[in-house]
Amino acid sequence: MRSHADVSRHARRLAAWLLTAAAALPPPSAWGQTLIDALVSTYNANPDLLGQRAQLRQIDEAVNQARADRRPPVRTQADHGTNQQNSSLRRSDVPDLGSRGQLRPAGNSQR
Protein backbone atom coordinates (compact mmCIF):
# COMPACT_ATOMS: atom_id res chain seq x y z
CA MET A 1 0.00 0.00 0.00
CA ARG A 2 1.19 3.48 -0.82
CA SER A 3 1.78 6.05 1.79
CA HIS A 4 0.22 9.46 1.82
CA ALA A 5 3.58 11.00 0.90
CA ASP A 6 3.91 8.79 -2.20
CA VAL A 7 0.42 9.74 -3.43
CA SER A 8 1.02 13.45 -2.97
CA ARG A 9 4.40 13.17 -4.72
CA HIS A 10 2.73 11.45 -7.73
CA ALA A 11 -0.02 14.05 -7.71
CA ARG A 12 2.56 16.86 -7.76
CA ARG A 13 4.40 15.21 -10.67
CA LEU A 14 1.15 14.74 -12.58
CA ALA A 15 0.15 18.34 -11.94
CA ALA A 16 3.55 19.59 -13.11
CA TRP A 17 3.37 17.46 -16.25
CA LEU A 18 -0.16 18.69 -17.06
CA LEU A 19 0.87 22.33 -16.59
CA THR A 20 3.88 21.84 -18.87
CA ALA A 21 1.75 20.18 -21.53
CA ALA A 22 -0.91 22.89 -21.31
CA ALA A 23 1.73 25.63 -21.59
CA ALA A 24 3.17 24.02 -24.72
CA LEU A 25 -0.16 24.11 -26.56
CA PRO A 26 -1.24 27.34 -28.24
CA PRO A 27 -4.51 28.86 -27.06
CA PRO A 28 -7.59 27.56 -28.95
CA SER A 29 -8.16 30.92 -30.67
CA ALA A 30 -4.70 30.69 -32.28
CA TRP A 31 -5.34 27.32 -33.92
CA GLY A 32 -7.24 28.98 -36.76
CA GLN A 33 -8.92 25.87 -38.14
CA THR A 34 -11.56 23.56 -36.87
CA LEU A 35 -11.24 19.85 -37.41
CA ILE A 36 -13.73 20.05 -40.29
CA ASP A 37 -11.72 22.87 -41.95
CA ALA A 38 -8.52 20.87 -41.63
CA LEU A 39 -10.12 17.77 -43.17
CA VAL A 40 -11.63 19.77 -46.04
CA SER A 41 -8.33 21.49 -46.87
CA THR A 42 -6.48 18.17 -46.71
CA TYR A 43 -9.09 16.53 -48.95
CA ASN A 44 -8.88 19.36 -51.50
CA ALA A 45 -5.06 19.47 -51.56
CA ASN A 46 -4.28 15.73 -51.64
CA PRO A 47 -2.48 15.01 -54.96
CA ASP A 48 -3.62 11.39 -55.02
CA LEU A 49 -7.25 12.44 -54.69
CA LEU A 50 -6.82 15.20 -57.28
CA GLY A 51 -5.45 12.65 -59.78
CA GLN A 52 -8.28 10.23 -59.11
CA ARG A 53 -10.87 13.00 -59.57
CA ALA A 54 -9.28 13.98 -62.91
CA GLN A 55 -9.41 10.35 -64.04
CA LEU A 56 -13.05 10.12 -63.01
CA ARG A 57 -13.88 13.25 -65.04
CA GLN A 58 -12.27 11.63 -68.11
CA ILE A 59 -14.35 8.50 -67.62
CA ASP A 60 -17.52 10.57 -67.21
CA GLU A 61 -16.75 12.44 -70.44
CA ALA A 62 -16.19 9.16 -72.29
CA VAL A 63 -19.59 7.95 -71.08
CA ASN A 64 -21.23 11.14 -72.37
CA GLN A 65 -19.53 10.74 -75.75
CA ALA A 66 -20.65 7.11 -76.00
CA ARG A 67 -24.21 8.11 -75.24
CA ALA A 68 -24.06 10.86 -77.86
CA ASP A 69 -23.08 8.31 -80.53
CA ARG A 70 -26.29 6.35 -79.89
CA ARG A 71 -28.59 9.37 -80.07
CA PRO A 72 -30.29 10.27 -83.33
CA PRO A 73 -28.68 13.14 -85.22
CA VAL A 74 -30.44 16.46 -85.28
CA ARG A 75 -30.54 18.29 -88.58
CA THR A 76 -32.09 21.65 -89.29
CA GLN A 77 -32.82 23.54 -92.46
CA ALA A 78 -34.16 27.01 -92.98
CA ASP A 79 -35.09 29.08 -96.00
CA HIS A 80 -35.43 32.80 -96.27
CA GLY A 81 -36.72 34.75 -99.21
CA THR A 82 -39.13 37.34 -100.46
CA ASN A 83 -41.99 37.13 -102.91
CA GLN A 84 -43.02 39.90 -105.24
CA GLN A 85 -46.50 40.23 -106.55
CA ASN A 86 -47.43 42.25 -109.57
CA SER A 87 -50.95 43.46 -109.62
CA SER A 88 -52.66 43.91 -112.92
CA LEU A 89 -55.09 46.34 -111.35
CA ARG A 90 -53.43 49.73 -111.44
CA ARG A 91 -54.90 53.08 -110.95
CA SER A 92 -54.38 55.28 -113.93
CA ASP A 93 -53.81 58.43 -111.86
CA VAL A 94 -50.83 56.93 -109.88
CA PRO A 95 -47.47 57.11 -111.70
CA ASP A 96 -45.54 53.85 -112.14
CA LEU A 97 -41.88 54.03 -110.99
CA GLY A 98 -40.89 50.75 -112.65
CA SER A 99 -38.26 48.33 -111.36
CA ARG A 100 -35.39 50.87 -111.43
CA GLY A 101 -37.20 53.74 -109.81
CA GLN A 102 -37.68 55.61 -113.10
CA LEU A 103 -40.95 57.37 -113.68
CA ARG A 104 -43.05 55.86 -116.48
CA PRO A 105 -46.22 57.12 -118.04
CA ALA A 106 -49.43 55.85 -116.35
CA GLY A 107 -50.71 54.10 -119.46
CA ASN A 108 -47.51 52.13 -120.13
CA SER A 109 -47.64 48.71 -118.44
CA GLN A 110 -44.48 47.26 -119.98
CA ARG A 111 -41.72 46.21 -117.61
mmCIF file with all atom_site columns, C-alpha atoms in Angstrom:
data_model
loop_
_atom_site.group_PDB
_atom_site.id
_atom_site.type_symbol
_atom_site.label_atom_id
_atom_site.label_alt_id
_atom_site.label_comp_id
_atom_site.label_asym_id
_atom_site.label_entity_id
_atom_site.label_seq_id
_atom_site.pdbx_PDB_ins_code
_atom_site.Cartn_x
_atom_site.Cartn_y
_atom_site.Cartn_z
_atom_site.occupancy
_atom_site.B_iso_or_equiv
_atom_site.pdbx_formal_charge
_atom_site.auth_seq_id
_atom_site.auth_comp_id
_atom_site.auth_asym_id
_atom_site.auth_atom_id
_atom_site.pdbx_PDB_model_num
ATOM 1   C CA . MET A 1 1   ? 0.000   0.000  0.000    1.00 0.00 ? 1   MET A CA 1
ATOM 2   C CA . ARG A 1 2   ? 1.190   3.482  -0.823   1.00 0.00 ? 2   ARG A CA 1
ATOM 3   C CA . SER A 1 3   ? 1.775   6.053  1.793    1.00 0.00 ? 3   SER A CA 1
ATOM 4   C CA . HIS A 1 4   ? 0.217   9.461  1.822    1.00 0.00 ? 4   HIS A CA 1
ATOM 5   C CA . ALA A 1 5   ? 3.583   10.997 0.897    1.00 0.00 ? 5   ALA A CA 1
ATOM 6   C CA . ASP A 1 6   ? 3.909   8.792  -2.199   1.00 0.00 ? 6   ASP A CA 1
ATOM 7   C CA . VAL A 1 7   ? 0.419   9.736  -3.430   1.00 0.00 ? 7   VAL A CA 1
ATOM 8   C CA . SER A 1 8   ? 1.023   13.447 -2.968   1.00 0.00 ? 8   SER A CA 1
ATOM 9   C CA . ARG A 1 9   ? 4.401   13.172 -4.721   1.00 0.00 ? 9   ARG A CA 1
ATOM 10  C CA . HIS A 1 10  ? 2.730   11.454 -7.730   1.00 0.00 ? 10  HIS A CA 1
ATOM 11  C CA . ALA A 1 11  ? -0.019  14.051 -7.705   1.00 0.00 ? 11  ALA A CA 1
ATOM 12  C CA . ARG A 1 12  ? 2.555   16.858 -7.764   1.00 0.00 ? 12  ARG A CA 1
ATOM 13  C CA . ARG A 1 13  ? 4.397   15.211 -10.672  1.00 0.00 ? 13  ARG A CA 1
ATOM 14  C CA . LEU A 1 14  ? 1.152   14.736 -12.579  1.00 0.00 ? 14  LEU A CA 1
ATOM 15  C CA . ALA A 1 15  ? 0.149   18.339 -11.941  1.00 0.00 ? 15  ALA A CA 1
ATOM 16  C CA . ALA A 1 16  ? 3.552   19.585 -13.112  1.00 0.00 ? 16  ALA A CA 1
ATOM 17  C CA . TRP A 1 17  ? 3.365   17.460 -16.254  1.00 0.00 ? 17  TRP A CA 1
ATOM 18  C CA . LEU A 1 18  ? -0.163  18.693 -17.064  1.00 0.00 ? 18  LEU A CA 1
ATOM 19  C CA . LEU A 1 19  ? 0.870   22.331 -16.591  1.00 0.00 ? 19  LEU A CA 1
ATOM 20  C CA . THR A 1 20  ? 3.881   21.841 -18.873  1.00 0.00 ? 20  THR A CA 1
ATOM 21  C CA . ALA A 1 21  ? 1.746   20.181 -21.533  1.00 0.00 ? 21  ALA A CA 1
ATOM 22  C CA . ALA A 1 22  ? -0.911  22.887 -21.308  1.00 0.00 ? 22  ALA A CA 1
ATOM 23  C CA . ALA A 1 23  ? 1.728   25.627 -21.587  1.00 0.00 ? 23  ALA A CA 1
ATOM 24  C CA . ALA A 1 24  ? 3.170   24.019 -24.725  1.00 0.00 ? 24  ALA A CA 1
ATOM 25  C CA . LEU A 1 25  ? -0.156  24.112 -26.558  1.00 0.00 ? 25  LEU A CA 1
ATOM 26  C CA . PRO A 1 26  ? -1.243  27.337 -28.237  1.00 0.00 ? 26  PRO A CA 1
ATOM 27  C CA . PRO A 1 27  ? -4.510  28.856 -27.063  1.00 0.00 ? 27  PRO A CA 1
ATOM 28  C CA . PRO A 1 28  ? -7.594  27.565 -28.948  1.00 0.00 ? 28  PRO A CA 1
ATOM 29  C CA . SER A 1 29  ? -8.160  30.919 -30.668  1.00 0.00 ? 29  SER A CA 1
ATOM 30  C CA . ALA A 1 30  ? -4.700  30.687 -32.278  1.00 0.00 ? 30  ALA A CA 1
ATOM 31  C CA . TRP A 1 31  ? -5.344  27.324 -33.916  1.00 0.00 ? 31  TRP A CA 1
ATOM 32  C CA . GLY A 1 32  ? -7.243  28.979 -36.761  1.00 0.00 ? 32  GLY A CA 1
ATOM 33  C CA . GLN A 1 33  ? -8.924  25.868 -38.136  1.00 0.00 ? 33  GLN A CA 1
ATOM 34  C CA . THR A 1 34  ? -11.563 23.562 -36.870  1.00 0.00 ? 34  THR A CA 1
ATOM 35  C CA . LEU A 1 35  ? -11.242 19.854 -37.410  1.00 0.00 ? 35  LEU A CA 1
ATOM 36  C CA . ILE A 1 36  ? -13.731 20.053 -40.295  1.00 0.00 ? 36  ILE A CA 1
ATOM 37  C CA . ASP A 1 37  ? -11.725 22.868 -41.952  1.00 0.00 ? 37  ASP A CA 1
ATOM 38  C CA . ALA A 1 38  ? -8.516  20.872 -41.625  1.00 0.00 ? 38  ALA A CA 1
ATOM 39  C CA . LEU A 1 39  ? -10.116 17.771 -43.166  1.00 0.00 ? 39  LEU A CA 1
ATOM 40  C CA . VAL A 1 40  ? -11.625 19.769 -46.041  1.00 0.00 ? 40  VAL A CA 1
ATOM 41  C CA . SER A 1 41  ? -8.332  21.494 -46.874  1.00 0.00 ? 41  SER A CA 1
ATOM 42  C CA . THR A 1 42  ? -6.478  18.172 -46.714  1.00 0.00 ? 42  THR A CA 1
ATOM 43  C CA . TYR A 1 43  ? -9.085  16.533 -48.954  1.00 0.00 ? 43  TYR A CA 1
ATOM 44  C CA . ASN A 1 44  ? -8.884  19.357 -51.501  1.00 0.00 ? 44  ASN A CA 1
ATOM 45  C CA . ALA A 1 45  ? -5.057  19.465 -51.557  1.00 0.00 ? 45  ALA A CA 1
ATOM 46  C CA . ASN A 1 46  ? -4.282  15.735 -51.643  1.00 0.00 ? 46  ASN A CA 1
ATOM 47  C CA . PRO A 1 47  ? -2.476  15.014 -54.956  1.00 0.00 ? 47  PRO A CA 1
ATOM 48  C CA . ASP A 1 48  ? -3.624  11.386 -55.020  1.00 0.00 ? 48  ASP A CA 1
ATOM 49  C CA . LEU A 1 49  ? -7.253  12.438 -54.692  1.00 0.00 ? 49  LEU A CA 1
ATOM 50  C CA . LEU A 1 50  ? -6.820  15.203 -57.277  1.00 0.00 ? 50  LEU A CA 1
ATOM 51  C CA . GLY A 1 51  ? -5.446  12.655 -59.775  1.00 0.00 ? 51  GLY A CA 1
ATOM 52  C CA . GLN A 1 52  ? -8.283  10.233 -59.107  1.00 0.00 ? 52  GLN A CA 1
ATOM 53  C CA . ARG A 1 53  ? -10.866 13.003 -59.567  1.00 0.00 ? 53  ARG A CA 1
ATOM 54  C CA . ALA A 1 54  ? -9.282  13.982 -62.912  1.00 0.00 ? 54  ALA A CA 1
ATOM 55  C CA . GLN A 1 55  ? -9.407  10.353 -64.044  1.00 0.00 ? 55  GLN A CA 1
ATOM 56  C CA . LEU A 1 56  ? -13.054 10.119 -63.007  1.00 0.00 ? 56  LEU A CA 1
ATOM 57  C CA . ARG A 1 57  ? -13.880 13.253 -65.036  1.00 0.00 ? 57  ARG A CA 1
ATOM 58  C CA . GLN A 1 58  ? -12.270 11.635 -68.107  1.00 0.00 ? 58  GLN A CA 1
ATOM 59  C CA . ILE A 1 59  ? -14.351 8.500  -67.619  1.00 0.00 ? 59  ILE A CA 1
ATOM 60  C CA . ASP A 1 60  ? -17.522 10.570 -67.210  1.00 0.00 ? 60  ASP A CA 1
ATOM 61  C CA . GLU A 1 61  ? -16.751 12.437 -70.443  1.00 0.00 ? 61  GLU A CA 1
ATOM 62  C CA . ALA A 1 62  ? -16.185 9.159  -72.289  1.00 0.00 ? 62  ALA A CA 1
ATOM 63  C CA . VAL A 1 63  ? -19.590 7.953  -71.079  1.00 0.00 ? 63  VAL A CA 1
ATOM 64  C CA . ASN A 1 64  ? -21.227 11.137 -72.369  1.00 0.00 ? 64  ASN A CA 1
ATOM 65  C CA . GLN A 1 65  ? -19.526 10.737 -75.746  1.00 0.00 ? 65  GLN A CA 1
ATOM 66  C CA . ALA A 1 66  ? -20.653 7.107  -76.001  1.00 0.00 ? 66  ALA A CA 1
ATOM 67  C CA . ARG A 1 67  ? -24.212 8.108  -75.242  1.00 0.00 ? 67  ARG A CA 1
ATOM 68  C CA . ALA A 1 68  ? -24.059 10.858 -77.857  1.00 0.00 ? 68  ALA A CA 1
ATOM 69  C CA . ASP A 1 69  ? -23.080 8.310  -80.526  1.00 0.00 ? 69  ASP A CA 1
ATOM 70  C CA . ARG A 1 70  ? -26.290 6.353  -79.886  1.00 0.00 ? 70  ARG A CA 1
ATOM 71  C CA . ARG A 1 71  ? -28.586 9.372  -80.067  1.00 0.00 ? 71  ARG A CA 1
ATOM 72  C CA . PRO A 1 72  ? -30.290 10.272 -83.329  1.00 0.00 ? 72  PRO A CA 1
ATOM 73  C CA . PRO A 1 73  ? -28.681 13.136 -85.216  1.00 0.00 ? 73  PRO A CA 1
ATOM 74  C CA . VAL A 1 74  ? -30.444 16.459 -85.281  1.00 0.00 ? 74  VAL A CA 1
ATOM 75  C CA . ARG A 1 75  ? -30.536 18.294 -88.582  1.00 0.00 ? 75  ARG A CA 1
ATOM 76  C CA . THR A 1 76  ? -32.094 21.650 -89.291  1.00 0.00 ? 76  THR A CA 1
ATOM 77  C CA . GLN A 1 77  ? -32.819 23.542 -92.457  1.00 0.00 ? 77  GLN A CA 1
ATOM 78  C CA . ALA A 1 78  ? -34.159 27.006 -92.980  1.00 0.00 ? 78  ALA A CA 1
ATOM 79  C CA . ASP A 1 79  ? -35.091 29.081 -96.004  1.00 0.00 ? 79  ASP A CA 1
ATOM 80  C CA . HIS A 1 80  ? -35.431 32.796 -96.274  1.00 0.00 ? 80  HIS A CA 1
ATOM 81  C CA . GLY A 1 81  ? -36.718 34.749 -99.205  1.00 0.00 ? 81  GLY A CA 1
ATOM 82  C CA . THR A 1 82  ? -39.130 37.341 -100.460 1.00 0.00 ? 82  THR A CA 1
ATOM 83  C CA . ASN A 1 83  ? -41.995 37.133 -102.908 1.00 0.00 ? 83  ASN A CA 1
ATOM 84  C CA . GLN A 1 84  ? -43.019 39.897 -105.244 1.00 0.00 ? 84  GLN A CA 1
ATOM 85  C CA . GLN A 1 85  ? -46.504 40.231 -106.553 1.00 0.00 ? 85  GLN A CA 1
ATOM 86  C CA . ASN A 1 86  ? -47.428 42.248 -109.571 1.00 0.00 ? 86  ASN A CA 1
ATOM 87  C CA . SER A 1 87  ? -50.952 43.461 -109.615 1.00 0.00 ? 87  SER A CA 1
ATOM 88  C CA . SER A 1 88  ? -52.663 43.906 -112.925 1.00 0.00 ? 88  SER A CA 1
ATOM 89  C CA . LEU A 1 89  ? -55.090 46.339 -111.352 1.00 0.00 ? 89  LEU A CA 1
ATOM 90  C CA . ARG A 1 90  ? -53.432 49.729 -111.442 1.00 0.00 ? 90  ARG A CA 1
ATOM 91  C CA . ARG A 1 91  ? -54.898 53.079 -110.953 1.00 0.00 ? 91  ARG A CA 1
ATOM 92  C CA . SER A 1 92  ? -54.378 55.285 -113.933 1.00 0.00 ? 92  SER A CA 1
ATOM 93  C CA . ASP A 1 93  ? -53.807 58.425 -111.863 1.00 0.00 ? 93  ASP A CA 1
ATOM 94  C CA . VAL A 1 94  ? -50.828 56.932 -109.882 1.00 0.00 ? 94  VAL A CA 1
ATOM 95  C CA . PRO A 1 95  ? -47.473 57.110 -111.697 1.00 0.00 ? 95  PRO A CA 1
ATOM 96  C CA . ASP A 1 96  ? -45.539 53.854 -112.144 1.00 0.00 ? 96  ASP A CA 1
ATOM 97  C CA . LEU A 1 97  ? -41.882 54.026 -110.988 1.00 0.00 ? 97  LEU A CA 1
ATOM 98  C CA . GLY A 1 98  ? -40.888 50.746 -112.650 1.00 0.00 ? 98  GLY A CA 1
ATOM 99  C CA . SER A 1 99  ? -38.258 48.333 -111.364 1.00 0.00 ? 99  SER A CA 1
ATOM 100 C CA . ARG A 1 100 ? -35.395 50.872 -111.432 1.00 0.00 ? 100 ARG A CA 1
ATOM 101 C CA . GLY A 1 101 ? -37.199 53.741 -109.810 1.00 0.00 ? 101 GLY A CA 1
ATOM 102 C CA . GLN A 1 102 ? -37.676 55.614 -113.100 1.00 0.00 ? 102 GLN A CA 1
ATOM 103 C CA . LEU A 1 103 ? -40.953 57.367 -113.677 1.00 0.00 ? 103 LEU A CA 1
ATOM 104 C CA . ARG A 1 104 ? -43.055 55.857 -116.483 1.00 0.00 ? 104 ARG A CA 1
ATOM 105 C CA . PRO A 1 105 ? -46.216 57.122 -118.041 1.00 0.00 ? 105 PRO A CA 1
ATOM 106 C CA . ALA A 1 106 ? -49.427 55.853 -116.353 1.00 0.00 ? 106 ALA A CA 1
ATOM 107 C CA . GLY A 1 107 ? -50.713 54.100 -119.464 1.00 0.00 ? 107 GLY A CA 1
ATOM 108 C CA . ASN A 1 108 ? -47.508 52.127 -120.132 1.00 0.00 ? 108 ASN A CA 1
ATOM 109 C CA . SER A 1 109 ? -47.643 48.707 -118.440 1.00 0.00 ? 109 SER A CA 1
ATOM 110 C CA . GLN A 1 110 ? -44.482 47.261 -119.981 1.00 0.00 ? 110 GLN A CA 1
ATOM 111 C CA . ARG A 1 111 ? -41.716 46.214 -117.614 1.00 0.00 ? 111 ARG A CA 1
#
